[in-house]
Amino acid sequence: MEGILGRKLGMTQIYADDGTAVPVTVIKAGPCLVVQRKTVATDGYDAVQLGLVEERPAKRVPQPLAGHFKKAGVAPVRKVAELALGEGEELNPGDEVKASIFAEKEWVDVAGTGKGKGYQGVVKRHGFAGGRATHGSMFHRAPGSIGASAYPSRVFPGMRAGGRMGGGQVTVKNLQVVKVDAEQNLIYVRGAVPGPKSGYVTIRRAKKG
């Protein structure tokens, strides 16, 4: 299996054998259930649709999704994502995928929804230097000129300006798995992972490693 779904629990430290403090992000990875099996014959490619096992009230499940889960013979879940299968691997609806698919010192890519920053100006969003901070300057954090007047008499596409910042999908590549707790379904990954605490993340085997 090439990956698993999980929730980010937060950050802590693990001490290596030589006493070095290693910063790690703790991820509650799985257990996940296979909701759908994609095949070359029916879909044109090989993959599985995984659902992170979390209680979801039946009345909160839309009817089309309820039918989808019923067909797979699994209880309704909140988070579903599609992941690639390993070569020669075979999984069927209802099969379970756990954190134990990863091992220590393995390299992974972690994707999640980054923290939204709201509407931000050009200094925070694009790193503009801004003007002098001195009294009477009257130009501190403004964007400045956005183009000439008579010609071209328009603003060129791609002009950097204030606007909504963050809140999109972010992938952090080549993070090392420091520890795997198969009993608790916990994966300890060295470094930071996108998103807030309790945010959903997808862990995949790194392509470059």
GROMACS .gro file of C-alpha atoms in nm:
model
  209
    1MET     CA    1   0.000   0.000   0.000
    2GLU     CA    2   0.141   0.338  -0.102
    3GLY     CA    3  -0.020   0.550   0.169
    4ILE     CA    4  -0.270   0.605   0.449
    5LEU     CA    5  -0.502   0.873   0.588
    6GLY     CA    6  -0.464   1.024   0.932
    7ARG     CA    7  -0.506   1.318   1.165
    8LYS     CA    8  -0.229   1.546   1.289
    9LEU     CA    9  -0.215   1.536   1.669
   10GLY     CA   10   0.064   1.789   1.729
   11MET     CA   11   0.440   1.814   1.780
   12THR     CA   12   0.676   1.678   2.044
   13GLN     CA   13   1.037   1.566   2.085
   14ILE     CA   14   1.199   1.224   2.076
   15TYR     CA   15   1.549   1.171   2.214
   16ALA     CA   16   1.790   0.974   1.999
   17ASP     CA   17   2.041   0.725   2.143
   18ASP     CA   18   2.312   0.993   2.153
   19GLY     CA   19   2.079   1.229   2.345
   20THR     CA   20   1.992   1.450   2.048
   21ALA     CA   21   1.640   1.597   2.064
   22VAL     CA   22   1.452   1.518   1.743
   23PRO     CA   23   1.144   1.737   1.666
   24VAL     CA   24   0.858   1.517   1.545
   25THR     CA   25   0.496   1.552   1.440
   26VAL     CA   26   0.264   1.284   1.579
   27ILE     CA   27   0.005   1.157   1.331
   28LYS     CA   28  -0.284   0.926   1.418
   29ALA     CA   29  -0.265   0.718   1.098
   30GLY     CA   30  -0.562   0.493   1.042
   31PRO     CA   31  -0.705   0.247   1.086
   32CYS     CA   32  -0.850   0.285   0.738
   33LEU     CA   33  -1.097   0.069   0.548
   34VAL     CA   34  -1.100   0.006   0.175
   35VAL     CA   35  -1.423   0.161   0.047
   36GLN     CA   36  -1.375   0.101  -0.326
   37ARG     CA   37  -1.130  -0.085  -0.549
   38LYS     CA   38  -1.042   0.084  -0.879
   39THR     CA   39  -0.925  -0.151  -1.154
   40VAL     CA   40  -0.790  -0.113  -1.506
   41ALA     CA   41  -1.092  -0.300  -1.644
   42THR     CA   42  -1.354  -0.072  -1.488
   43ASP     CA   43  -1.173   0.258  -1.428
   44GLY     CA   44  -0.863   0.250  -1.646
   45TYR     CA   45  -0.615   0.247  -1.356
   46ASP     CA   46  -0.529   0.065  -1.033
   47ALA     CA   47  -0.605   0.234  -0.698
   48VAL     CA   48  -0.806   0.204  -0.379
   49GLN     CA   49  -1.042   0.447  -0.210
   50LEU     CA   50  -0.963   0.454   0.161
   51GLY     CA   51  -1.187   0.579   0.441
   52LEU     CA   52  -1.046   0.689   0.777
   53VAL     CA   53  -1.235   0.501   1.049
   54GLU     CA   54  -1.425   0.766   1.247
   55GLU     CA   55  -1.779   0.754   1.379
   56ARG     CA   56  -2.024   0.936   1.154
   57PRO     CA   57  -2.396   0.953   1.241
   58ALA     CA   58  -2.609   0.789   0.970
   59LYS     CA   59  -2.842   1.092   0.953
   60ARG     CA   60  -2.542   1.309   0.858
   61VAL     CA   61  -2.452   1.095   0.554
   62PRO     CA   62  -2.594   1.206   0.214
   63GLN     CA   63  -2.795   0.930   0.045
   64PRO     CA   64  -2.558   0.880  -0.252
   65LEU     CA   65  -2.266   0.837  -0.010
   66ALA     CA   66  -2.470   0.609   0.216
   67GLY     CA   67  -2.530   0.380  -0.083
   68HIS     CA   68  -2.160   0.392  -0.168
   69PHE     CA   69  -2.061   0.277   0.183
   70LYS     CA   70  -2.339   0.014   0.191
   71LYS     CA   71  -2.215  -0.136  -0.135
   72ALA     CA   72  -1.867  -0.170   0.015
   73GLY     CA   73  -2.008  -0.319   0.334
   74VAL     CA   74  -1.837  -0.061   0.558
   75ALA     CA   75  -1.969   0.187   0.816
   76PRO     CA   76  -1.994   0.550   0.698
   77VAL     CA   77  -1.672   0.750   0.744
   78ARG     CA   78  -1.597   1.124   0.737
   79LYS     CA   79  -1.280   1.133   0.527
   80VAL     CA   80  -1.228   0.944   0.201
   81ALA     CA   81  -0.929   0.963  -0.035
   82GLU     CA   82  -0.786   0.768  -0.326
   83LEU     CA   83  -0.438   0.616  -0.303
   84ALA     CA   84  -0.220   0.406  -0.530
   85LEU     CA   85  -0.159   0.037  -0.477
   86GLY     CA   86   0.183  -0.122  -0.451
   87GLU     CA   87   0.299  -0.346  -0.734
   88GLY     CA   88   0.132  -0.686  -0.721
   89GLU     CA   89  -0.075  -0.585  -0.418
   90GLU     CA   90  -0.441  -0.681  -0.392
   91LEU     CA   91  -0.698  -0.521  -0.161
   92ASN     CA   92  -1.075  -0.554  -0.157
   93PRO     CA   93  -1.359  -0.345  -0.007
   94GLY     CA   94  -1.371  -0.394   0.369
   95ASP     CA   95  -0.998  -0.470   0.407
   96GLU     CA   96  -0.813  -0.279   0.678
   97VAL     CA   97  -0.501  -0.065   0.635
   98LYS     CA   98  -0.300   0.031   0.944
   99ALA     CA   99   0.001   0.243   1.038
  100SER     CA  100   0.217  -0.070   1.032
  101ILE     CA  101   0.250  -0.037   0.651
  102PHE     CA  102   0.531   0.211   0.729
  103ALA     CA  103   0.862   0.136   0.897
  104GLU     CA  104   1.118   0.346   1.083
  105LYS     CA  105   1.369   0.544   0.873
  106GLU     CA  106   1.135   0.531   0.574
  107TRP     CA  107   1.079   0.854   0.375
  108VAL     CA  108   0.728   0.991   0.323
  109ASP     CA  109   0.542   1.284   0.164
  110VAL     CA  110   0.270   1.436   0.384
  111ALA     CA  111  -0.014   1.641   0.232
  112GLY     CA  112  -0.273   1.844   0.421
  113THR     CA  113  -0.473   2.166   0.412
  114GLY     CA  114  -0.253   2.451   0.534
  115LYS     CA  115  -0.365   2.701   0.795
  116GLY     CA  116  -0.567   2.986   0.645
  117LYS     CA  117  -0.430   3.335   0.717
  118GLY     CA  118  -0.733   3.530   0.596
  119TYR     CA  119  -0.700   3.849   0.388
  120GLN     CA  120  -0.341   3.975   0.406
  121GLY     CA  121  -0.150   4.269   0.264
  122VAL     CA  122   0.148   4.263   0.028
  123VAL     CA  123   0.411   4.274   0.305
  124LYS     CA  124   0.293   3.952   0.471
  125ARG     CA  125   0.163   3.779   0.158
  126HIS     CA  126   0.445   3.855  -0.089
  127GLY     CA  127   0.730   3.982   0.127
  128PHE     CA  128   0.723   4.342   0.000
  129ALA     CA  129   0.970   4.561   0.190
  130GLY     CA  130   0.723   4.844   0.248
  131GLY     CA  131   0.831   5.201   0.309
  132ARG     CA  132   1.016   5.378   0.587
  133ALA     CA  133   0.878   5.343   0.938
  134THR     CA  134   0.965   5.701   1.025
  135HIS     CA  135   0.718   5.967   1.135
  136GLY     CA  136   0.560   6.156   0.848
  137SER     CA  137   0.664   5.908   0.580
  138MET     CA  138   0.299   5.831   0.497
  139PHE     CA  139   0.413   5.518   0.308
  140HIS     CA  140   0.457   5.215   0.532
  141ARG     CA  141   0.287   4.894   0.416
  142ALA     CA  142   0.110   5.011   0.100
  143PRO     CA  143   0.153   4.819  -0.229
  144GLY     CA  144   0.279   5.118  -0.428
  145SER     CA  145   0.234   5.167  -0.803
  146ILE     CA  146   0.046   4.899  -0.997
  147GLY     CA  147   0.122   5.033  -1.347
  148ALA     CA  148   0.147   5.339  -1.570
  149SER     CA  149  -0.152   5.558  -1.651
  150ALA     CA  150  -0.156   5.658  -2.019
  151TYR     CA  151   0.016   5.345  -2.146
  152PRO     CA  152  -0.057   5.059  -2.106
  153SER     CA  153  -0.354   5.204  -1.916
  154ARG     CA  154  -0.425   4.871  -1.753
  155VAL     CA  155  -0.295   4.638  -1.482
  156PHE     CA  156  -0.093   4.344  -1.613
  157PRO     CA  157  -0.216   3.993  -1.522
  158GLY     CA  158  -0.029   3.837  -1.231
  159MET     CA  159   0.023   4.166  -1.047
  160ARG     CA  160   0.100   4.083  -0.684
  161ALA     CA  161  -0.147   4.239  -0.445
  162GLY     CA  162  -0.319   4.184  -0.112
  163GLY     CA  163  -0.565   3.895  -0.091
  164ARG     CA  164  -0.656   3.565   0.065
  165MET     CA  165  -0.353   3.381   0.199
  166GLY     CA  166  -0.311   3.016   0.296
  167GLY     CA  167  -0.585   2.759   0.332
  168GLY     CA  168  -0.480   2.556   0.027
  169GLN     CA  169  -0.337   2.206  -0.006
  170VAL     CA  170   0.028   2.184   0.096
  171THR     CA  171   0.261   1.886   0.051
  172VAL     CA  172   0.582   1.854   0.252
  173LYS     CA  173   0.815   1.608   0.082
  174ASN     CA  174   1.083   1.371   0.208
  175LEU     CA  175   1.009   1.357   0.580
  176GLN     CA  176   1.164   1.070   0.772
  177VAL     CA  177   0.958   0.830   0.982
  178VAL     CA  178   1.125   0.830   1.324
  179LYS     CA  179   0.895   0.587   1.505
  180VAL     CA  180   0.586   0.374   1.436
  181ASP     CA  181   0.352   0.272   1.719
  182ALA     CA  182   0.143  -0.001   1.554
  183GLU     CA  183  -0.071  -0.062   1.866
  184GLN     CA  184  -0.182   0.303   1.894
  185ASN     CA  185  -0.174   0.361   1.514
  186LEU     CA  186   0.070   0.649   1.560
  187ILE     CA  187   0.341   0.760   1.318
  188TYR     CA  188   0.614   0.998   1.438
  189VAL     CA  189   0.750   1.202   1.147
  190ARG     CA  190   1.058   1.422   1.174
  191GLY     CA  191   0.976   1.790   1.112
  192ALA     CA  192   0.660   1.992   1.055
  193VAL     CA  193   0.344   1.881   0.878
  194PRO     CA  194   0.091   2.118   0.715
  195GLY     CA  195  -0.238   2.209   0.880
  196PRO     CA  196  -0.372   2.266   1.231
  197LYS     CA  197  -0.396   2.014   1.513
  198SER     CA  198  -0.664   1.752   1.437
  199GLY     CA  199  -0.637   1.839   1.067
  200TYR     CA  200  -0.661   1.557   0.809
  201VAL     CA  201  -0.340   1.453   0.636
  202THR     CA  202  -0.244   1.199   0.371
  203ILE     CA  203   0.084   1.011   0.413
  204ARG     CA  204   0.240   0.863   0.099
  205ARG     CA  205   0.568   0.686   0.038
  206ALA     CA  206   0.819   0.942  -0.091
  207LYS     CA  207   0.892   0.927  -0.462
  208LYS     CA  208   1.247   1.058  -0.427
  209GLY     CA  209   1.347   0.950  -0.076
   0.00000   0.00000   0.00000
